[in-house]
PDB file of C-alpha atoms in Angstrom:
ATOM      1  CA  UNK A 240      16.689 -19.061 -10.803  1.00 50.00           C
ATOM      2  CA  UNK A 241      17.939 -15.377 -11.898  1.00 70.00           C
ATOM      3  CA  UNK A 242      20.221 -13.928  -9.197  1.00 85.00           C
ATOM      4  CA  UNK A 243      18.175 -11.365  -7.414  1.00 88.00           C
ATOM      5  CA  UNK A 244      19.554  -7.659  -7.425  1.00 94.00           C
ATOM      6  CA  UNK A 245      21.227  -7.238  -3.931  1.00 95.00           C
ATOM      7  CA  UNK A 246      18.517  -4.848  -2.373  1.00 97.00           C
ATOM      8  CA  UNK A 247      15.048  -6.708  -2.122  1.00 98.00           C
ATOM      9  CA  UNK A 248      12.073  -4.657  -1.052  1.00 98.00           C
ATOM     10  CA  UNK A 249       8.362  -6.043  -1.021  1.00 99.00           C
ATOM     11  CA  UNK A 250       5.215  -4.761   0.082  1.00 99.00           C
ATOM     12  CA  UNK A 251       2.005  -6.104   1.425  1.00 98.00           C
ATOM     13  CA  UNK A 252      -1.753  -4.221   0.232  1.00 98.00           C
ATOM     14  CA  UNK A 253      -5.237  -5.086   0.433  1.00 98.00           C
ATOM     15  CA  UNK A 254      -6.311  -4.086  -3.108  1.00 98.00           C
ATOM     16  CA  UNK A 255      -5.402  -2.924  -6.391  1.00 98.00           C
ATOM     17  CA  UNK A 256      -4.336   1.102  -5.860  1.00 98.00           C
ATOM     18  CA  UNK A 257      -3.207   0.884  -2.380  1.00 98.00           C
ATOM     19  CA  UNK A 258       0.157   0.690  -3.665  1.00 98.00           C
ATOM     20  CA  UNK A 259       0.371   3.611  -5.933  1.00 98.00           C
ATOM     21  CA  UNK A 260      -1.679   6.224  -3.257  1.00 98.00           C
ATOM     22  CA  UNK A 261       0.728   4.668  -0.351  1.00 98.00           C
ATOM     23  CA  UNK A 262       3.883   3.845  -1.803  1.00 98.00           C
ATOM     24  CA  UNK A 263       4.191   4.720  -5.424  1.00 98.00           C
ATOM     25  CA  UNK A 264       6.707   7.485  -4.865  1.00 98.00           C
ATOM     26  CA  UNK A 265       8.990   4.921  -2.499  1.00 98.00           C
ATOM     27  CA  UNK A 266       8.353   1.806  -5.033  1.00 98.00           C
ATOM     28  CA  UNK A 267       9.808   4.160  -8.216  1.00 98.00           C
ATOM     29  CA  UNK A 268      12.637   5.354  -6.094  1.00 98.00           C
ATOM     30  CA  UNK A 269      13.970   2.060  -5.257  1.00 98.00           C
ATOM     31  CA  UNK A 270      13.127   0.403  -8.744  1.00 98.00           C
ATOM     32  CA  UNK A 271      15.033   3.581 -10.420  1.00 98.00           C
ATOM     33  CA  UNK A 272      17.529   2.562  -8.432  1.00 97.00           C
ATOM     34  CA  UNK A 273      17.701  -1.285  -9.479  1.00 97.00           C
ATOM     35  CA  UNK A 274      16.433  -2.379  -5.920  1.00 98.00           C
ATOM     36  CA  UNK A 275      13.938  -6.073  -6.686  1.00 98.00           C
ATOM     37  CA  UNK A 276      10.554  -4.842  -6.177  1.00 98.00           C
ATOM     38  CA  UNK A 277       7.969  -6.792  -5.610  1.00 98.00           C
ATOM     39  CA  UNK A 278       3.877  -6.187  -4.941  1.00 99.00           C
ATOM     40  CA  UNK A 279       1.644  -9.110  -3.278  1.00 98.00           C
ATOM     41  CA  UNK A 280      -1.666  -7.354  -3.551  1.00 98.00           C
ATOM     42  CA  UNK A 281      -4.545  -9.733  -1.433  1.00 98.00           C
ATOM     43  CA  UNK A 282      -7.582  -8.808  -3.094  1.00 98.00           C
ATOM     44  CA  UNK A 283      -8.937  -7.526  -6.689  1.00 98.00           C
ATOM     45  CA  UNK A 284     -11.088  -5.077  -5.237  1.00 97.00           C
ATOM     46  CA  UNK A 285     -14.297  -6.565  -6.655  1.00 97.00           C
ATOM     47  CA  UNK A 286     -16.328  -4.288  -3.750  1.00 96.00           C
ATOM     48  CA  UNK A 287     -15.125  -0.790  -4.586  1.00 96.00           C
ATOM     49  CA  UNK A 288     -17.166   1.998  -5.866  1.00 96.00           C
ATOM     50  CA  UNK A 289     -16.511   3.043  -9.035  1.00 98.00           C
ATOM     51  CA  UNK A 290     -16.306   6.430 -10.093  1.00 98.00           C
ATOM     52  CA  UNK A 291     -16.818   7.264 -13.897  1.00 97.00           C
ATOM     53  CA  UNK A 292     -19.909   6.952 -14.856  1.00 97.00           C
ATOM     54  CA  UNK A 293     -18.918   5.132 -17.903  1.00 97.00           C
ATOM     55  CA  UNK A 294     -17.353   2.075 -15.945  1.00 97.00           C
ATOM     56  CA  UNK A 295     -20.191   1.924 -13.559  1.00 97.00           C
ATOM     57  CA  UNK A 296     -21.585  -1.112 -14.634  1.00 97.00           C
ATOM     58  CA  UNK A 297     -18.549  -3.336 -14.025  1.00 97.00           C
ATOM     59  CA  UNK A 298     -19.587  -4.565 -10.373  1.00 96.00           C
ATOM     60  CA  UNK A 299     -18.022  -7.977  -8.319  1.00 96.00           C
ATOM     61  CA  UNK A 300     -15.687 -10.055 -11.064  1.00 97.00           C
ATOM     62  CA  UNK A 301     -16.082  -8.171 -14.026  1.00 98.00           C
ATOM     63  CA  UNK A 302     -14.629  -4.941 -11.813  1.00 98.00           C
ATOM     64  CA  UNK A 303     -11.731  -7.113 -10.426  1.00 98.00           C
ATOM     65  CA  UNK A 304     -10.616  -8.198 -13.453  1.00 98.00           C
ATOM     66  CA  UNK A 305     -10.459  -4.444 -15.092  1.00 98.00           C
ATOM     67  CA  UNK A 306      -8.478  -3.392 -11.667  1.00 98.00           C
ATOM     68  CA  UNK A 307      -6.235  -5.811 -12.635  1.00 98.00           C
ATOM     69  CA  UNK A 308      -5.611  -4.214 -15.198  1.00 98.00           C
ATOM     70  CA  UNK A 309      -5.022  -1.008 -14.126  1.00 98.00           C
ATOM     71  CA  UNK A 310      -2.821  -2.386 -11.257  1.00 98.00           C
ATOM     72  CA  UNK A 311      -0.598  -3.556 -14.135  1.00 98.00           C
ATOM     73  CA  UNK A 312      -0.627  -0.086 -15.746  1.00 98.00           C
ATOM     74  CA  UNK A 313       0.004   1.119 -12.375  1.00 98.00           C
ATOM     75  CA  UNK A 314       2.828  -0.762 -12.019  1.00 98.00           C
ATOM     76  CA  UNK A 315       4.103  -0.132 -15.148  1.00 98.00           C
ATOM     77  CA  UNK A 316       4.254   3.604 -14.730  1.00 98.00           C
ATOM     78  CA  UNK A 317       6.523   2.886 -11.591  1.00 98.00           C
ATOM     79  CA  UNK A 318       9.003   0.353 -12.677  1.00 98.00           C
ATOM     80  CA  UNK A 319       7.901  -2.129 -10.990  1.00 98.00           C
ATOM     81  CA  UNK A 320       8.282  -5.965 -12.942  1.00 98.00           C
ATOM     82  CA  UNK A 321       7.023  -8.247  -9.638  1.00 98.00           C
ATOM     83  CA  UNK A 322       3.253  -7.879  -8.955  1.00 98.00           C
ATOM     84  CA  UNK A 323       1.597 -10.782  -7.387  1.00 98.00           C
ATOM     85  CA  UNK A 324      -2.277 -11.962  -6.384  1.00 98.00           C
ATOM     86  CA  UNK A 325      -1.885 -13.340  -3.129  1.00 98.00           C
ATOM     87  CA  UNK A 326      -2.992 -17.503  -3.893  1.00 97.00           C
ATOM     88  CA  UNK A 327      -3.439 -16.419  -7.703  1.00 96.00           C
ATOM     89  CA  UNK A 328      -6.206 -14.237  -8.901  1.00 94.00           C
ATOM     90  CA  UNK A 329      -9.597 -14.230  -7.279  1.00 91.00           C
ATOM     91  CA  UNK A 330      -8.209 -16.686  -4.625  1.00 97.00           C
ATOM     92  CA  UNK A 331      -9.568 -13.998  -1.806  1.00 98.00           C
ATOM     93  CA  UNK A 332     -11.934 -11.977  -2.582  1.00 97.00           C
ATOM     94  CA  UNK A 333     -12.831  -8.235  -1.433  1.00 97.00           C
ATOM     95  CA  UNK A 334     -14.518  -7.884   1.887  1.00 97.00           C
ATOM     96  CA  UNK A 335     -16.202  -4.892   2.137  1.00 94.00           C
ATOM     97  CA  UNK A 336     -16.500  -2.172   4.563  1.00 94.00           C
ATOM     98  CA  UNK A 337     -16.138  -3.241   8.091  1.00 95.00           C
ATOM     99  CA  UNK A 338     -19.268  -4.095   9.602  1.00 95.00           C
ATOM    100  CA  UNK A 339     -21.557  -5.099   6.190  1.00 95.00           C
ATOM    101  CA  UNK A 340     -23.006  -8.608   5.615  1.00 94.00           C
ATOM    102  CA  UNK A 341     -19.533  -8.766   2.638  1.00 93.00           C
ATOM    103  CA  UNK A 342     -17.433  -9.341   5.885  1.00 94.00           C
ATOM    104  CA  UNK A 343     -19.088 -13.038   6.699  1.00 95.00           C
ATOM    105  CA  UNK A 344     -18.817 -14.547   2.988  1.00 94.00           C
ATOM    106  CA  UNK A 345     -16.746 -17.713   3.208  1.00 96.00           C
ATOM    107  CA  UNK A 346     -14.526 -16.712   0.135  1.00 96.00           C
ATOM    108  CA  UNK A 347     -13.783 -12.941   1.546  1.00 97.00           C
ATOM    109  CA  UNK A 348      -9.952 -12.616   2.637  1.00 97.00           C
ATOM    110  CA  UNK A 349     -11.653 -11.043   6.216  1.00 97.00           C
ATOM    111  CA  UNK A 350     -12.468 -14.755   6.594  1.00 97.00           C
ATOM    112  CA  UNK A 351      -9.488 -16.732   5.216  1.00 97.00           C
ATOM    113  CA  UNK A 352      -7.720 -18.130   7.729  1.00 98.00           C
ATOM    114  CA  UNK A 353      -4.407 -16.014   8.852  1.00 98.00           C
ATOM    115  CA  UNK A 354      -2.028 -19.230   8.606  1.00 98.00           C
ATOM    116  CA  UNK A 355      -3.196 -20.501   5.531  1.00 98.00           C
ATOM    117  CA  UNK A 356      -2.788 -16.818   3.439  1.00 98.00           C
ATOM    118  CA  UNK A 357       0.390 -16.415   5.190  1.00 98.00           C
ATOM    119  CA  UNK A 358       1.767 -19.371   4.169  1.00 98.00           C
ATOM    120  CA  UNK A 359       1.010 -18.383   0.726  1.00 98.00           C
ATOM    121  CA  UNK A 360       2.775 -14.877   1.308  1.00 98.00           C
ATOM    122  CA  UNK A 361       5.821 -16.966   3.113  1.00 98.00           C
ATOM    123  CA  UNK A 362       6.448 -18.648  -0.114  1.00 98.00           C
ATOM    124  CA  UNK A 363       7.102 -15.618  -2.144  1.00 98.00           C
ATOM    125  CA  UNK A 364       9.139 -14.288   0.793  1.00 98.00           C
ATOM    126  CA  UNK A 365      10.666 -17.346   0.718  1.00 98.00           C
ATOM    127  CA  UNK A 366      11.462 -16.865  -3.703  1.00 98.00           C
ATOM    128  CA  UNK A 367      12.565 -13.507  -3.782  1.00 98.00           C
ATOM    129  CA  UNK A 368      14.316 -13.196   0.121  1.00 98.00           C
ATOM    130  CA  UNK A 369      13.611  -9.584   0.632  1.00 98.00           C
ATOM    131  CA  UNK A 370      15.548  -7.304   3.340  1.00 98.00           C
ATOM    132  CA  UNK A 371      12.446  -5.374   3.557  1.00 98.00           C
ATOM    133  CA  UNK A 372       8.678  -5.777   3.996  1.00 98.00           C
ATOM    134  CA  UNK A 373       6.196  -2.614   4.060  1.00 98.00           C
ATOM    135  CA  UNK A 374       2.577  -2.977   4.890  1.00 98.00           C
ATOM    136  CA  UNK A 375      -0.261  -1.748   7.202  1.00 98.00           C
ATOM    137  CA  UNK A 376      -0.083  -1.164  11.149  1.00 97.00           C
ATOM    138  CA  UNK A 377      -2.599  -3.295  13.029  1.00 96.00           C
ATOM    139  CA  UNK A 378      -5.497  -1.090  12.431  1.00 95.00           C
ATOM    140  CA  UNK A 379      -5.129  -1.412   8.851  1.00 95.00           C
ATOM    141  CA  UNK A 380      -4.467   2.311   8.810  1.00 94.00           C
ATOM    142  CA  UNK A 381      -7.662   3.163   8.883  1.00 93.00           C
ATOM    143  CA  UNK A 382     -10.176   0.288   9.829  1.00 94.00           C
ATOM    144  CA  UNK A 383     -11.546  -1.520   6.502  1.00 97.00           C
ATOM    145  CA  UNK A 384     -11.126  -5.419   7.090  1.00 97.00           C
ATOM    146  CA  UNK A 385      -8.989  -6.275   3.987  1.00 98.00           C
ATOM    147  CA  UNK A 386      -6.532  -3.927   5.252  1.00 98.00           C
ATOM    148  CA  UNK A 387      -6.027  -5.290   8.860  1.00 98.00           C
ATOM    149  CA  UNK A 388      -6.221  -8.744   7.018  1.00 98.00           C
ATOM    150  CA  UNK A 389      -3.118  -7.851   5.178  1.00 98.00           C
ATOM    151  CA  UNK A 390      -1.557  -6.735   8.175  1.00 98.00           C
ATOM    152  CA  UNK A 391      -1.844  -9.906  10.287  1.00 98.00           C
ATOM    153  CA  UNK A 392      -0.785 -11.947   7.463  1.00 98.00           C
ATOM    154  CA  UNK A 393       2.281  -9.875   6.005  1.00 98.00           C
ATOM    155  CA  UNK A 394       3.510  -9.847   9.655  1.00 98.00           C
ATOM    156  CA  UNK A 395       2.644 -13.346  10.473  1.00 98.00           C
ATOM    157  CA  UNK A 396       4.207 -14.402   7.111  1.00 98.00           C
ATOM    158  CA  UNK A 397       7.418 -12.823   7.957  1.00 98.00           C
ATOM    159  CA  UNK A 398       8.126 -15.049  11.207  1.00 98.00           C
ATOM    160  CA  UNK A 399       6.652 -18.286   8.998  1.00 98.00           C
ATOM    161  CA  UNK A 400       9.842 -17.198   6.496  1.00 98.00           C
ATOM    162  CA  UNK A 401      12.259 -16.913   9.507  1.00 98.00           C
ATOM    163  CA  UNK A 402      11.118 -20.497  10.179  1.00 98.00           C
ATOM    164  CA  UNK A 403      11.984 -21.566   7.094  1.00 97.00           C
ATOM    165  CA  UNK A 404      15.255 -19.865   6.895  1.00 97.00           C
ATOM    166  CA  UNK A 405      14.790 -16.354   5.511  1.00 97.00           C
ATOM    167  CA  UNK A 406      14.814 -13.625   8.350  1.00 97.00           C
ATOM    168  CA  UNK A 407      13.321 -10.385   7.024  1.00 98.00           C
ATOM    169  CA  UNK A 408      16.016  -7.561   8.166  1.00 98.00           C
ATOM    170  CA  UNK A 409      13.450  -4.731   8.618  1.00 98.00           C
ATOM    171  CA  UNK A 410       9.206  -4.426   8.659  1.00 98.00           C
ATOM    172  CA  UNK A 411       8.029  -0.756   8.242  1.00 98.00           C
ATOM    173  CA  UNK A 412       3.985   0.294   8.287  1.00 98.00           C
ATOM    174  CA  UNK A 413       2.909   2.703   6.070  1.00 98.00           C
ATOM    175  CA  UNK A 414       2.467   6.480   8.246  1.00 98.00           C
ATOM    176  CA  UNK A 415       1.963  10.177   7.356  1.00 98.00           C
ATOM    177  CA  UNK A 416       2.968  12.445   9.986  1.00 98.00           C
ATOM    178  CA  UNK A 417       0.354  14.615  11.519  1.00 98.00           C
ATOM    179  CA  UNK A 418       1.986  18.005  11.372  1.00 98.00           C
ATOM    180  CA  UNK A 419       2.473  17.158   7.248  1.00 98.00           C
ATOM    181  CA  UNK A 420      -1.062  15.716   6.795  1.00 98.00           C
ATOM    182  CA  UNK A 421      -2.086  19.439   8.597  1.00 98.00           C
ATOM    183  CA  UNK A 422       0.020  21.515   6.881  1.00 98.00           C
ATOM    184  CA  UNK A 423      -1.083  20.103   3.500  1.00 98.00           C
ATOM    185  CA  UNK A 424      -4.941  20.532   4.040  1.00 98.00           C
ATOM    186  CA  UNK A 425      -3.965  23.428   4.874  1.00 97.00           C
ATOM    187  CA  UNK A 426      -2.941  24.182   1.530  1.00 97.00           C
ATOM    188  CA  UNK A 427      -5.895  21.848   0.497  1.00 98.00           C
ATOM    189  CA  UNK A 428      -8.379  24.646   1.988  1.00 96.00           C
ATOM    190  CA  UNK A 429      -6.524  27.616   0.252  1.00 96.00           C
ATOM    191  CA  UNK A 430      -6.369  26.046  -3.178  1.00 97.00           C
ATOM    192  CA  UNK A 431      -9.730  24.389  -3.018  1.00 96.00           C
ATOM    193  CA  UNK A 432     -11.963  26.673  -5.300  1.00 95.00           C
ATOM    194  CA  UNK A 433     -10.048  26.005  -7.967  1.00 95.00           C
ATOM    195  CA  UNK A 434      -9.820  22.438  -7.848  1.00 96.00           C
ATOM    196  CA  UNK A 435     -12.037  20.128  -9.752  1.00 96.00           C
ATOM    197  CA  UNK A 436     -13.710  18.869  -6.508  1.00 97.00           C
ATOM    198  CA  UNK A 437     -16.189  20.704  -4.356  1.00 94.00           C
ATOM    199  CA  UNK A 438     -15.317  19.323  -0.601  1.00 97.00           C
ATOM    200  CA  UNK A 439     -12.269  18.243   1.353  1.00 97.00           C
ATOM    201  CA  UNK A 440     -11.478  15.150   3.208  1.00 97.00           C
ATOM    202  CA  UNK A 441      -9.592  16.075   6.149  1.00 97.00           C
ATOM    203  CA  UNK A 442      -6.952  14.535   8.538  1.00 97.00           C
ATOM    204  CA  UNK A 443      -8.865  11.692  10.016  1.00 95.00           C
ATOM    205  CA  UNK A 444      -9.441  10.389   6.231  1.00 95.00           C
ATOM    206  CA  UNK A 445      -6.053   9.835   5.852  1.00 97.00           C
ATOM    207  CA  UNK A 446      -4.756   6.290   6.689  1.00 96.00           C
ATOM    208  CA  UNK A 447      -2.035   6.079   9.077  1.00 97.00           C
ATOM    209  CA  UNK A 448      -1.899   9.620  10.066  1.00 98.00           C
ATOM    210  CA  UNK A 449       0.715   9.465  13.692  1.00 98.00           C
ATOM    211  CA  UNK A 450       2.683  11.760  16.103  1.00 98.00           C
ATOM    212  CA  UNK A 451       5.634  13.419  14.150  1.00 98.00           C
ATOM    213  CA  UNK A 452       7.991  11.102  16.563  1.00 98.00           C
ATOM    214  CA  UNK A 453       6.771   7.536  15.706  1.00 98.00           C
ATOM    215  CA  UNK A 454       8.052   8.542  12.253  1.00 98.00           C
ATOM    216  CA  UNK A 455      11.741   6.536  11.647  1.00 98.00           C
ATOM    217  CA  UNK A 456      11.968   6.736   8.281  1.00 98.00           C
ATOM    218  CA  UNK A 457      11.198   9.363   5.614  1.00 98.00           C
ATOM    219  CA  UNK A 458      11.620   8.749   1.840  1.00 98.00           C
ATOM    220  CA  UNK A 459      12.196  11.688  -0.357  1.00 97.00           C
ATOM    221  CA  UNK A 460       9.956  11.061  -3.611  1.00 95.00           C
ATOM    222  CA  UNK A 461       9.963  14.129  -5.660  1.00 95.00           C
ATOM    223  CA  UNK A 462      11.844  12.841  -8.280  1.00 97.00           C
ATOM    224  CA  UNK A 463       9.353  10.346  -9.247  1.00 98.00           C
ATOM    225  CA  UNK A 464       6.487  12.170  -8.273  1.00 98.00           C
ATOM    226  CA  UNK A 465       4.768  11.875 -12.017  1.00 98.00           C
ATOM    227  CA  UNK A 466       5.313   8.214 -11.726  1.00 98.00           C
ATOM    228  CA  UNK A 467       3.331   7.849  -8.721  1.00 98.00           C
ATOM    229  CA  UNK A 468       0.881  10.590 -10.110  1.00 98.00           C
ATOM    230  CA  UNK A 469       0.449   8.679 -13.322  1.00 98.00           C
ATOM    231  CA  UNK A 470       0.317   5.679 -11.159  1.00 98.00           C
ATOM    232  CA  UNK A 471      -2.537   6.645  -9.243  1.00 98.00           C
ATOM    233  CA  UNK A 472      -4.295   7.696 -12.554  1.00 98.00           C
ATOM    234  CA  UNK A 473      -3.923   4.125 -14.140  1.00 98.00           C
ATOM    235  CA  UNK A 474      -6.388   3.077 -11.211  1.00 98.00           C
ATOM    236  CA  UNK A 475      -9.052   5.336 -12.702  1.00 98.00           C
ATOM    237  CA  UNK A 476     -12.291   3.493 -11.606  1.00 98.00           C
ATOM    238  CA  UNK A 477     -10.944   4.372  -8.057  1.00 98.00           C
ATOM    239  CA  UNK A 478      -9.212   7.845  -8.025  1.00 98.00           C
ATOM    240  CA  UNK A 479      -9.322  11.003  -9.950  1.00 98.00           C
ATOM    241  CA  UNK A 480      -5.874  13.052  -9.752  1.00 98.00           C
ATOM    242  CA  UNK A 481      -5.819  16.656 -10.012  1.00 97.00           C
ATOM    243  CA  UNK A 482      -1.711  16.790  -8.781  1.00 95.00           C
ATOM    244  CA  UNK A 483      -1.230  17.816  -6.286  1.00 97.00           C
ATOM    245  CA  UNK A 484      -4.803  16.801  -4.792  1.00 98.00           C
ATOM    246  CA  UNK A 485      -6.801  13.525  -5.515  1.00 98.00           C
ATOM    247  CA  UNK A 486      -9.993  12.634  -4.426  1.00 98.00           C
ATOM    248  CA  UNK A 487     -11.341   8.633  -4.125  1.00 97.00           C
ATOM    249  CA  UNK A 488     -15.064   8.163  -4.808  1.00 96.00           C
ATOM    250  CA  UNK A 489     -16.260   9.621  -1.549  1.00 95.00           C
ATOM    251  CA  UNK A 490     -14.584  13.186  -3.789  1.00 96.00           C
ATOM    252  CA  UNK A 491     -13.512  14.225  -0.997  1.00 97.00           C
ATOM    253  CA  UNK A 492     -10.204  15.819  -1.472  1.00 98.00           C
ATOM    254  CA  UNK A 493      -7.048  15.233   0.028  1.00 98.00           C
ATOM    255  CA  UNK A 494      -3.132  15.673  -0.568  1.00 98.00           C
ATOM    256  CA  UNK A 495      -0.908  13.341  -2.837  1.00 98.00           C
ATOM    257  CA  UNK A 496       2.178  12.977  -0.837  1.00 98.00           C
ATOM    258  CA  UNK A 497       5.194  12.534  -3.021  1.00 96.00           C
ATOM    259  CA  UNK A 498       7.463  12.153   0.381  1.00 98.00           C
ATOM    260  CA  UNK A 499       6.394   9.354   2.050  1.00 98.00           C
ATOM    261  CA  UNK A 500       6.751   7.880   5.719  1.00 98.00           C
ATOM    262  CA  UNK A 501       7.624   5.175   8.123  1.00 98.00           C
ATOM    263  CA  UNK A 502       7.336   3.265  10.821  1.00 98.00           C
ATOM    264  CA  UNK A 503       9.943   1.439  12.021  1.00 98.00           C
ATOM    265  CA  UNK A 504       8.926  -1.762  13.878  1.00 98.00           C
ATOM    266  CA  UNK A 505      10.862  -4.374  13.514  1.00 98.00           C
ATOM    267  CA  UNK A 506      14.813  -4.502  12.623  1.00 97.00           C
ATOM    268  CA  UNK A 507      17.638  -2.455  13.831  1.00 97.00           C
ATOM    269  CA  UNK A 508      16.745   1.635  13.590  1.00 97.00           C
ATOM    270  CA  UNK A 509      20.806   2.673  12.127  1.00 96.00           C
ATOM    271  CA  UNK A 510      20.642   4.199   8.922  1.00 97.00           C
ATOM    272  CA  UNK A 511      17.339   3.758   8.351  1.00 97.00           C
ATOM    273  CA  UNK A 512      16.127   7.857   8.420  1.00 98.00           C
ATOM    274  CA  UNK A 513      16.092   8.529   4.778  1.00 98.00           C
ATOM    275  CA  UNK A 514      16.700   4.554   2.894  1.00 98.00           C
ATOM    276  CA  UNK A 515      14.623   1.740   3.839  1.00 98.00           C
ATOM    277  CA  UNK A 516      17.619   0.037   3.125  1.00 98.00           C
ATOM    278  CA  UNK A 517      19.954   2.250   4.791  1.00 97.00           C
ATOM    279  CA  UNK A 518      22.450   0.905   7.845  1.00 96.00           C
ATOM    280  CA  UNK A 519      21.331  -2.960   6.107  1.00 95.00           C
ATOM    281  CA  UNK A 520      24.878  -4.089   4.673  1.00 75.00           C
ATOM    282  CA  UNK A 521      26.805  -2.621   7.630  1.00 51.00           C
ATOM    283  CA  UNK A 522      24.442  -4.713   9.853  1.00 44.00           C
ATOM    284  CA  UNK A 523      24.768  -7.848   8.686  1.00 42.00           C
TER     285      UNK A 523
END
């Protein structure tokens, strides 16, 4: 096997454009910077709503198979070489909104069994040995089942690794810090008449959104802010980007955050404000 570049970072999503309207800023930083990154994404998204009217016909496989391929464009806009389908493609398939008759199909990843999809995720822990894992908090950030799916099994997945000899040094969940998510709709509201879409989302819409304090870490993105925008973009039956606002198919609009934030929860705190990786080699 290739000898892995010394930092190893690899994050943990539901569906195909989590990544980019989460992470993409954090993921082109750190692949810039010759950091391994690698993206397990759970589902294809065969459930979401699609927004150009053009693509609206492609509904359960035929619309999983085109995310995949804008996932891979999405990728390729932010460096990123290591994108894997948790179990292979299709192996779990999307689940819907929480509380639809989607949630109880046998094949959805809602009802895949936590051990047996983290022991799936453990193995490619297990290949590439990262310091770092990023995913959801327990809530998913915001509810849908896919997402607190991915949660259970990225963290459950890291203590199967540590049983099989690869101790993760630090998890982080994905966060936004209140006092940023209200200063930019703030903005939002002044800037919205001359934005291609008529409403706004606001706070509550934003996954992840916590007290200033819970926020450890804080990743300057700026410099690869057109990656993540043309990132985002790529996913096209999903968002429309009008930098530095997006809206998802609900066009609502809300803020693209180039600076991103996180949580903290498991691994020592040192050097960890502004580098996921930060404090690591002194550590160990």
């Amino acid at each position: 096997m290739t000898e892995l570049p010394a930092r190893r970072l690899l994050l943990v999503h539901a569906h195909p454009d989590d990544e980019s309207i989460n992470n993409g800023a954090t993921m082109a930083r750190y692949a810039a910077e010759g950091a391994h990154v690698t993206l397990v994404t759970c589902t294809l998204g065969e459930r979401g709503e699609v927004i150009p009217p053009e693509l609206r016909h492609l509904t359960g496989p035929a619309l999983g198979a085109h995310r995949r391929g804008e996932l891979a464009a999405a990728l390729r806009a932010l460096g990123v070489e290591d994108g894997r389908l948790l179990g292979g493609a299709g192996r779990y398939g999307d689940s819907g909104m929480m509380g639809i008759p989607d949630n109880e199909d046998p094949g959805c990843f809602w009802q895949a069994g936590v051990d047996e999809a983290a022991g799936r995720l453990a193995e490619v822990i297990l290949e590439v040995r990262p310091q770092v894992v990023v995913t959801y908090d327990d809530q998913g950030g915001y509810g849908h089942p896919d997402h607190i799916q991915a949660h259970r099994v990225a963290m459950r997945a890291v203590d199967l690794a540590a049983e099989r000899g690869h101790r993760v040094d630090r998890v982080y969940w994905n966060r936004v810090p209140r006092s940023v998510a209200e200063a930019a709709f703030g903005r939002l509201q002044d800037e919205l008449s001359v934005l291609p879409f008529d409403k706004s989302a606001s706070v509550d819409d934003v996954p992840g959104v916590v007290d200033d304090e819970r926020i450890t870490t804080t990743i300057d993105g700026g410099a690869h802010a057109a990656a993540k925008a043309a990132a985002m973009r790529a996913h096209a039956t999903q968002i429309e980007v009008a930098e530095p606002y997006f809206a998802l198919s609900n066009e609502l609009a809300q803020p693209l955050f180039t600076t991103e934030y996180y949580e903290l929860v498991r691994g020592p705190a040192r050097g960890a404000g502004t580098d996921l990786f930060g404090g690591l080699e002194e550590a160990s």
